[in-house]
Short mmCIF file of C-alpha atoms in Angstrom, two decimals:
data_model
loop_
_atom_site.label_atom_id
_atom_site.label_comp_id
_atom_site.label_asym_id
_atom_site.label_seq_id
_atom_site.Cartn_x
_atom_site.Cartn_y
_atom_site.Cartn_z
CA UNK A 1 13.38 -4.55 0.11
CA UNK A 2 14.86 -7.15 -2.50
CA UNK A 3 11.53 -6.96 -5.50
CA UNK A 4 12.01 -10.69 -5.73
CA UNK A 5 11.50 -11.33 -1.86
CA UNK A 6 7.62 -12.07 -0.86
CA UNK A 7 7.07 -10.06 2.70
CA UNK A 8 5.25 -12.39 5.07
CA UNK A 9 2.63 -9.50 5.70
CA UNK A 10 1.52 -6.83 3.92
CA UNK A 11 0.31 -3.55 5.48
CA UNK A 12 -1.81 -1.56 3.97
CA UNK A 13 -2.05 2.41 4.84
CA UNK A 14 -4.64 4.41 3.62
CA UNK A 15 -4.94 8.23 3.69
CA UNK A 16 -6.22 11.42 2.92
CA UNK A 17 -4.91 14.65 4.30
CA UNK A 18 -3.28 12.97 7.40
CA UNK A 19 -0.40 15.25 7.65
CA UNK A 20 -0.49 15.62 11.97
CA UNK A 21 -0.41 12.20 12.51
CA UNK A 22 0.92 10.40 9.75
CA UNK A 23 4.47 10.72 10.79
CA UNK A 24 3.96 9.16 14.40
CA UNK A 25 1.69 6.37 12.75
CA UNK A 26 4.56 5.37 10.39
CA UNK A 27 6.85 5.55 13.26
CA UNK A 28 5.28 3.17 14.99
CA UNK A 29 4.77 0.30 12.45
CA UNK A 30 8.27 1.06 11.08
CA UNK A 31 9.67 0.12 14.76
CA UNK A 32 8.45 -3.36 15.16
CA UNK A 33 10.03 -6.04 15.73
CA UNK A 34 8.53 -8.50 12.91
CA UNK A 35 10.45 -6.58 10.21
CA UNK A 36 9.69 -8.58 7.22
CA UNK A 37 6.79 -6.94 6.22
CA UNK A 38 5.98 -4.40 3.61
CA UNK A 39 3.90 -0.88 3.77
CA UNK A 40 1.71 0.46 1.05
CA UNK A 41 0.54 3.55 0.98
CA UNK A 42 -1.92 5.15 -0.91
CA UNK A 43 -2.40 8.71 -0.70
CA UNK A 44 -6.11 9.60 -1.83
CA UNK A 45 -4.88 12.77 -3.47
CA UNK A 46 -4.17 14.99 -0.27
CA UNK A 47 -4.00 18.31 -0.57
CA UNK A 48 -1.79 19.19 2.44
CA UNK A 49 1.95 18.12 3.14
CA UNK A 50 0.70 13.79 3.59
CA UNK A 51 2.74 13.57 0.35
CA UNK A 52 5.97 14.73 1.38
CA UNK A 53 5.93 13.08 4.22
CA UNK A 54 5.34 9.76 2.46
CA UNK A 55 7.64 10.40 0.08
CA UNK A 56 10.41 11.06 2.49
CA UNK A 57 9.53 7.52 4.40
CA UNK A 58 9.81 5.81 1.28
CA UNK A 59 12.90 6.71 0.57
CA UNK A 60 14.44 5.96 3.58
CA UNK A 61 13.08 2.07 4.01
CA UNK A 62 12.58 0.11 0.92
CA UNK A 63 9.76 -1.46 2.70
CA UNK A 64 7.79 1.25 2.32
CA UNK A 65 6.06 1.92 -0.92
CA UNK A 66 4.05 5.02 -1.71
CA UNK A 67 1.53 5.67 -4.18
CA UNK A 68 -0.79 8.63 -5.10
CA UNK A 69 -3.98 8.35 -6.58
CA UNK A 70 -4.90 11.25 -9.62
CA UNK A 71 -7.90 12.03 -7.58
CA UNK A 72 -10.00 11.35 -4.65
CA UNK A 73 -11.46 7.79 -5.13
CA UNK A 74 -13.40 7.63 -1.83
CA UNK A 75 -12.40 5.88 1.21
CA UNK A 76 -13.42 2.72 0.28
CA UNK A 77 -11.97 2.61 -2.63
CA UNK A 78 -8.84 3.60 -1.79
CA UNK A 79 -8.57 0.86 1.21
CA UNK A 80 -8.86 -1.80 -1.38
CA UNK A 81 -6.75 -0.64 -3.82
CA UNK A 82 -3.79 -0.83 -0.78
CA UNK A 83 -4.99 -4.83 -0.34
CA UNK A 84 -4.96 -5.05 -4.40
CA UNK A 85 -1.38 -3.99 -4.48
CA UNK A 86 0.01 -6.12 -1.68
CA UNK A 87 1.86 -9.36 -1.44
CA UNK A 88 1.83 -11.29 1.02
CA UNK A 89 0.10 -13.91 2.96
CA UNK A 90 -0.77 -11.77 5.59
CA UNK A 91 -2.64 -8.60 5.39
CA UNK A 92 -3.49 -5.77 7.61
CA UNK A 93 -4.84 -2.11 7.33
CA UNK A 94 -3.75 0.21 9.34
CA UNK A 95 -5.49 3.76 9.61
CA UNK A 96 -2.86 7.11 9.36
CA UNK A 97 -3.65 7.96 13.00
CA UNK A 98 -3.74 4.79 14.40
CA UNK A 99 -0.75 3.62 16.32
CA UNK A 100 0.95 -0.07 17.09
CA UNK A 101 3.11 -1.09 19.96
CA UNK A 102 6.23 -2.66 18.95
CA UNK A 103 5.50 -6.66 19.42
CA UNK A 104 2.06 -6.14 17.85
CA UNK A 105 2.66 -7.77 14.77
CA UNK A 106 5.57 -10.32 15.77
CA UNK A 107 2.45 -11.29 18.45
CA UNK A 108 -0.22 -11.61 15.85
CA UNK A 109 1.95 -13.39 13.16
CA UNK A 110 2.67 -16.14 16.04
CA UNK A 111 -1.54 -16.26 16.59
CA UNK A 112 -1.69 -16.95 12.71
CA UNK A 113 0.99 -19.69 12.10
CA UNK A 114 0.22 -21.73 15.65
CA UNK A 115 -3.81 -22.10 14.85
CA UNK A 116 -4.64 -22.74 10.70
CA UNK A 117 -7.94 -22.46 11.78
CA UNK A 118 -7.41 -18.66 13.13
CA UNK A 119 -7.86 -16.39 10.37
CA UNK A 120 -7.99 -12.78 11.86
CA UNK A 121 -6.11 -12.39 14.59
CA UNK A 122 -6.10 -8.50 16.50
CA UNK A 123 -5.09 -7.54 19.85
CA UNK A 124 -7.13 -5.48 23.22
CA UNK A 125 -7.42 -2.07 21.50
CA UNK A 126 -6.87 0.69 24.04
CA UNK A 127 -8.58 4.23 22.65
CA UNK A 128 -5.95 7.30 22.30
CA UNK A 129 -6.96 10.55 22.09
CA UNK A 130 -5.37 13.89 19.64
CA UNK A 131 -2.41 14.29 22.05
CA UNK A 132 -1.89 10.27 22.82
CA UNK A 133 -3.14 10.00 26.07
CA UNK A 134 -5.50 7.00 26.94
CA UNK A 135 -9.10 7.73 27.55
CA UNK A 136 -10.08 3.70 27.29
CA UNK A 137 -10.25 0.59 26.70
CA UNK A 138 -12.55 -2.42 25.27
CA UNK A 139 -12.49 -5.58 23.90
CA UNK A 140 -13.29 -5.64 19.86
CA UNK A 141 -14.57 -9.21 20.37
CA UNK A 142 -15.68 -11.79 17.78
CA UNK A 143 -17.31 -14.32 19.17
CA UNK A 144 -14.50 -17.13 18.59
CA UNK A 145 -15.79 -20.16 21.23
CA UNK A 146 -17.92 -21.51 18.21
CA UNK A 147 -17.05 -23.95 15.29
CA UNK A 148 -20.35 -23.41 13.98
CA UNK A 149 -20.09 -20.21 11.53
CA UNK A 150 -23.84 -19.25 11.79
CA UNK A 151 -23.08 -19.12 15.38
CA UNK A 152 -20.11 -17.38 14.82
CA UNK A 153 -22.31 -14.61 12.14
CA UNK A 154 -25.33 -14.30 14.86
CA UNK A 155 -23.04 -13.34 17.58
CA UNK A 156 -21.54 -10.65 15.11
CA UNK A 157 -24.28 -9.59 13.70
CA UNK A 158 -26.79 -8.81 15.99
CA UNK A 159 -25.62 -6.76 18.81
CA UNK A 160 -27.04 -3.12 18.11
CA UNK A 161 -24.08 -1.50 18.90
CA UNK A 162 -20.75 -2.89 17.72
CA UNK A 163 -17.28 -1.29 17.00
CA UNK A 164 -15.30 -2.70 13.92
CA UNK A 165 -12.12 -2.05 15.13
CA UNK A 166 -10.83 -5.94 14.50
CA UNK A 167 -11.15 -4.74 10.62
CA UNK A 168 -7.52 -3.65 11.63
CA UNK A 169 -6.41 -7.07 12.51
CA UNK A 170 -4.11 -9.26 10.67
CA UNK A 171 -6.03 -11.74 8.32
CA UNK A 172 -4.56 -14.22 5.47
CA UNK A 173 -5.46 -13.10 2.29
CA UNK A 174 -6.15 -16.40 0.55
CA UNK A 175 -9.54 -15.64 3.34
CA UNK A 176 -9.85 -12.25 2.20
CA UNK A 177 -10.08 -12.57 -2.02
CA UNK A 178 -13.17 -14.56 -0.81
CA UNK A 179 -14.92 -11.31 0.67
CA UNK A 180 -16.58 -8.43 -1.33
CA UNK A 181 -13.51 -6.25 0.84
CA UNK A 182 -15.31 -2.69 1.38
CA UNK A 183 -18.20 -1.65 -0.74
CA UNK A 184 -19.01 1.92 -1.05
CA UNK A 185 -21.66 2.29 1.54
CA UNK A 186 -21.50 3.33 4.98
CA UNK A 187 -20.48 0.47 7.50
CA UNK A 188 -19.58 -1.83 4.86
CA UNK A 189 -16.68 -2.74 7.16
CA UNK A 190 -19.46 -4.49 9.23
CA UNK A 191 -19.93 -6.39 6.48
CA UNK A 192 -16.75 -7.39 5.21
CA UNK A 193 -16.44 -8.55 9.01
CA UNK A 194 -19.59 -10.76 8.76
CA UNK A 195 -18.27 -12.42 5.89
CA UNK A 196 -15.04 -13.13 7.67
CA UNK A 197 -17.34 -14.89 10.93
CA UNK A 198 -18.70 -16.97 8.29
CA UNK A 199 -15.51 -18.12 6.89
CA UNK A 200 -13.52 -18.87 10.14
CA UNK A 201 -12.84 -18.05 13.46
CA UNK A 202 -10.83 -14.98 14.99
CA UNK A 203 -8.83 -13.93 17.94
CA UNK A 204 -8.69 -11.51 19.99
CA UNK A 205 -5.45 -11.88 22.37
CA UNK A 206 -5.69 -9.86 25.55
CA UNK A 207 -2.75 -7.72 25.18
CA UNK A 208 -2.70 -4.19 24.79
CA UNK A 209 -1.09 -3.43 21.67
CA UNK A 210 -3.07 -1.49 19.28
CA UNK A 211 -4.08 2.04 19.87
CA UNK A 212 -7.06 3.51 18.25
CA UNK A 213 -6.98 7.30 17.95
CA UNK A 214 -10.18 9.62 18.13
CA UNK A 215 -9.95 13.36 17.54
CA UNK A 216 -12.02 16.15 16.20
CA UNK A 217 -10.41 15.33 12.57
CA UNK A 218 -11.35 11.72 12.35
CA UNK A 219 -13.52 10.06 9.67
CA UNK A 220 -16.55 10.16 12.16
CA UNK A 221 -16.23 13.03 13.79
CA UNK A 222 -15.40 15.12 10.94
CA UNK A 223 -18.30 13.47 8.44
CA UNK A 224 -21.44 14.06 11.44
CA UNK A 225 -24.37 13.44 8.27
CA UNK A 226 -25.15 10.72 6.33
CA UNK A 227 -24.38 12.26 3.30
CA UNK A 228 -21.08 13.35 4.47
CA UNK A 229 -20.31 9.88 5.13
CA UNK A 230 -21.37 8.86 2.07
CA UNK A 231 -19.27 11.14 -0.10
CA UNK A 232 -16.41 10.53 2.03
CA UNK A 233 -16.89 6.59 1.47
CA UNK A 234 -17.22 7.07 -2.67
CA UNK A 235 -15.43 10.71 -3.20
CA UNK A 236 -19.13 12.05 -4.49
CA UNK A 237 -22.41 13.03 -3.16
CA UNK A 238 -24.95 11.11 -3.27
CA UNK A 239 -28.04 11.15 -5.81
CA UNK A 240 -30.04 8.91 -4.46
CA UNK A 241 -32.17 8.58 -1.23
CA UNK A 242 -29.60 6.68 1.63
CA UNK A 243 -31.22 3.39 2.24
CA UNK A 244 -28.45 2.80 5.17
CA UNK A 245 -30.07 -0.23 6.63
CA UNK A 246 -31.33 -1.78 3.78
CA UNK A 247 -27.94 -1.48 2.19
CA UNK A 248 -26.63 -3.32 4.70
CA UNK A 249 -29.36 -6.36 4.86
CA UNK A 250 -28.17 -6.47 1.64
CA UNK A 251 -24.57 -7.11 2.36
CA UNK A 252 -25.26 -9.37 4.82
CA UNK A 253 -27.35 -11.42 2.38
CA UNK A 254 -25.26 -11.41 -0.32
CA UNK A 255 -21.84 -12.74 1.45
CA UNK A 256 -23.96 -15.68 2.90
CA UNK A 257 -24.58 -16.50 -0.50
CA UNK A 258 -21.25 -16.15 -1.97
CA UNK A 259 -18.70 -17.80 1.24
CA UNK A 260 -19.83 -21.05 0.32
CA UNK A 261 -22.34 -22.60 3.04
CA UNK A 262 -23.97 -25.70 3.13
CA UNK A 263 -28.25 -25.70 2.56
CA UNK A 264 -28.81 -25.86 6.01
CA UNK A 265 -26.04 -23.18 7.15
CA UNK A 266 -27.57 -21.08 4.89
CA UNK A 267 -31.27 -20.97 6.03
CA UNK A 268 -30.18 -20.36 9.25
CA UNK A 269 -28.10 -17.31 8.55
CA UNK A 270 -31.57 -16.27 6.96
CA UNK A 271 -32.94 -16.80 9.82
CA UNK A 272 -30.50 -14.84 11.60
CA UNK A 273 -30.99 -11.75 8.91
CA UNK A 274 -34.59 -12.26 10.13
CA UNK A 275 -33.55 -11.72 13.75
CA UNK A 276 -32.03 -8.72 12.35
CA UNK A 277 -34.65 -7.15 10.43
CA UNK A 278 -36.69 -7.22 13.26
CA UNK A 279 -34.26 -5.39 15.76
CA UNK A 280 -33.95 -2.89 13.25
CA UNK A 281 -37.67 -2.52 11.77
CA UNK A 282 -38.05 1.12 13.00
CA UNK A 283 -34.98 1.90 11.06
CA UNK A 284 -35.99 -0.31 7.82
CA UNK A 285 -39.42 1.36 8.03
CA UNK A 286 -38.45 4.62 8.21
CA UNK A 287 -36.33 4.56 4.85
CA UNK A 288 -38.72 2.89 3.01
CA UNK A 289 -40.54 6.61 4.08
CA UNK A 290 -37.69 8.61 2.69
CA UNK A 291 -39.47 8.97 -1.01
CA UNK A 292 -42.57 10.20 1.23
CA UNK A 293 -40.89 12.84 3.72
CA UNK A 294 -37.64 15.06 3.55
CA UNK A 295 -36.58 16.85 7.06
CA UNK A 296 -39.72 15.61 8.62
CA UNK A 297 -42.46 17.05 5.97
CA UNK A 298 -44.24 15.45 3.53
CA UNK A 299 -43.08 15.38 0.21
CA UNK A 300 -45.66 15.75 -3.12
CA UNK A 301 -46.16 11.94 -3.23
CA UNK A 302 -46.36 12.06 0.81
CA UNK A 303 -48.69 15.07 0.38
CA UNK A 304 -50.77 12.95 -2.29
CA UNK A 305 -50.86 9.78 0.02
CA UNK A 306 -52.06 11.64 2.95
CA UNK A 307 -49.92 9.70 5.01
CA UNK A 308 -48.52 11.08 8.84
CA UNK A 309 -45.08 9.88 10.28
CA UNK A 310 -45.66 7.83 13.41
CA UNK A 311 -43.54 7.35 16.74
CA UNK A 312 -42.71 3.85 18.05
CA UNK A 313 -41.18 3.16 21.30
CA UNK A 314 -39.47 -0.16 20.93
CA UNK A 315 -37.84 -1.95 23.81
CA UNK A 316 -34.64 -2.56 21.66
CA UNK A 317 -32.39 -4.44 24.89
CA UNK A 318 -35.48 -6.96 25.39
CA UNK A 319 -35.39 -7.71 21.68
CA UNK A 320 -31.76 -8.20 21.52
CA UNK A 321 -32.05 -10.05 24.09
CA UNK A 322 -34.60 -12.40 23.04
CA UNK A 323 -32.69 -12.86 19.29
CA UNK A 324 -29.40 -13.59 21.09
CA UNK A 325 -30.49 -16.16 23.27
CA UNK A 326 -31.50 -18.47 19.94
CA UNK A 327 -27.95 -18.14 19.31
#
């Protein structure tokens, strides 16, 4: 690709150790029929044969640029740094086992230039497993019926159980240098994607083309503990307690302040966060215990408060329930 041509999207790729799929991943985005479109890579200092087979890609299609980081910077990290060095107006990321089918990105470039006020646009994702064969499908839906953003946030936000597959979309970057992109906590893609409710509205078309792959070597299966999570996010154990939740709440409350609400929009996202700090108060509770238990048993300061772990049952549908309908 010409240096001085600007790519209408940028892709960005990136990976650690993905030697078994990476080859069939780059296949498939390298196929498409939207070709004007560049691919960076960034290799999070693998320590199997992901390099090579980079390398070899790169020289093959000047689209395709490759770059190795001295060390492992942690997953988040390393995501950003692919959006940092891209162009163009459009971005996506794209996991190393992932897969597209061949009019995905011609289909979601159309979304983006017909409706201005579209700004992530992402197709039906159908779920692949190691050997490519479907096992599902589902609907990675943001609520996109509202022109009210707080509406748009609630909807996003409060549902217990959510998958953040639309993270994958395509989304303009002039929308995306307004986010805090991923931090280095666990499910700060949640975040980033409540930040993006906030600042527009997204689609998801109903066509089939995206193919989310889960095997024994992905980044869930393969990190089962908090604190592997963790160190896979930020390339380093952790020190500290994991305040998961809290960490979170944060996130939330810190891209309502920053996207640039009105008074009024604002107090009810914090109204919303309320919503959500109550659906999740056994959680919230429970790490503000971690300095007081460790596996279950009182710690010295637990020991010295006298304090006993207690058991809630909480009807978590009903009080979903109840917080959606304000919404």
């Amino acid at each position: 690709m010409d240096a001085d041509h600007l790519p209408r999207v940028s892709i960005g790729l990136p990976v650690f150790n993905g030697e078994k799929y990476i080859a069939e991943t780059l296949d498939s985005i390298l196929t498409q029929s939207f070709r004007d479109f560049e691919l960076i890579i960034c290799d999070n200092a693998s320590t199997d044969d992901t390099g090579a087979i980079c390398q070899r890609y790169a020289e093959g299609d000047p689209r395709v640029r490759y770059h190795r980081q001295p060390r492992n910077l942690g997953a988040c990290a390393n995501y950003d740094m692919t959006f940092h060095m891209s162009r163009a107006p459009y971005f996506k990321w794209h996991a190393h086992d992932d897969l597209l089918d061949p009019e995905y990105l011609g289909r979601m470039v159309d979304v983006l230039d017909k409706d201005p006020t579209c700004i992530l646009a992402h197709s039906r994702t159908v779920r692949i497993n190691g050997q490519g064969a479907q096992t599902g499908c589902f609907m990675d839906q943001i609520n996109v019926d509202s022109d009210d953003p707080v509406r748009r946030f609630a909807r996003w936000v409060l549902p217990l159980a959510r998958n953040n597959v639309p993270i994958f979309g395509l989304i303009r970057r002039e929308v995306m240098e307004r986010t805090p992109l991923h931090g280095d906590f666990i499910a700060s893609d949640r975040v980033f994607l409540a930040a993006i409710t906030l600042l527009g509205r997204a689609r998801i078309v109903p066509e089939q083309l995206f193919f989310n792959r889960s095997h024994p070597q992905d980044s869930v299966r393969s990190n089962p503990t908090l604190v592997d999570q963790v160190t896979w996010n930020r390339g380093a154990r952790p020190t500290r307690p994991i305040l998961l939740n809290w960490r979170i709440l944060k996130g939330f409350r810190d891209v309502i302040r920053s996207v640039g609400l009105t008074r009024r929009q604002r107090s009810a996202a914090h109204r919303v966060l309320l919503n959500w700090m109550w659906l999740h108060r056994a959680e919230l509770m429970r790490e503000l215990m971690l300095p007081l238990y460790f596996n279950g048993r009182p710690t010295r300061l637990g020991r010295l408060l006298s304090v006993k772990p207690q058991r809630r049952r909480i009807a978590w549908r009903t009080d979903v329930t109840r917080a959606m309908r304000r919404f």
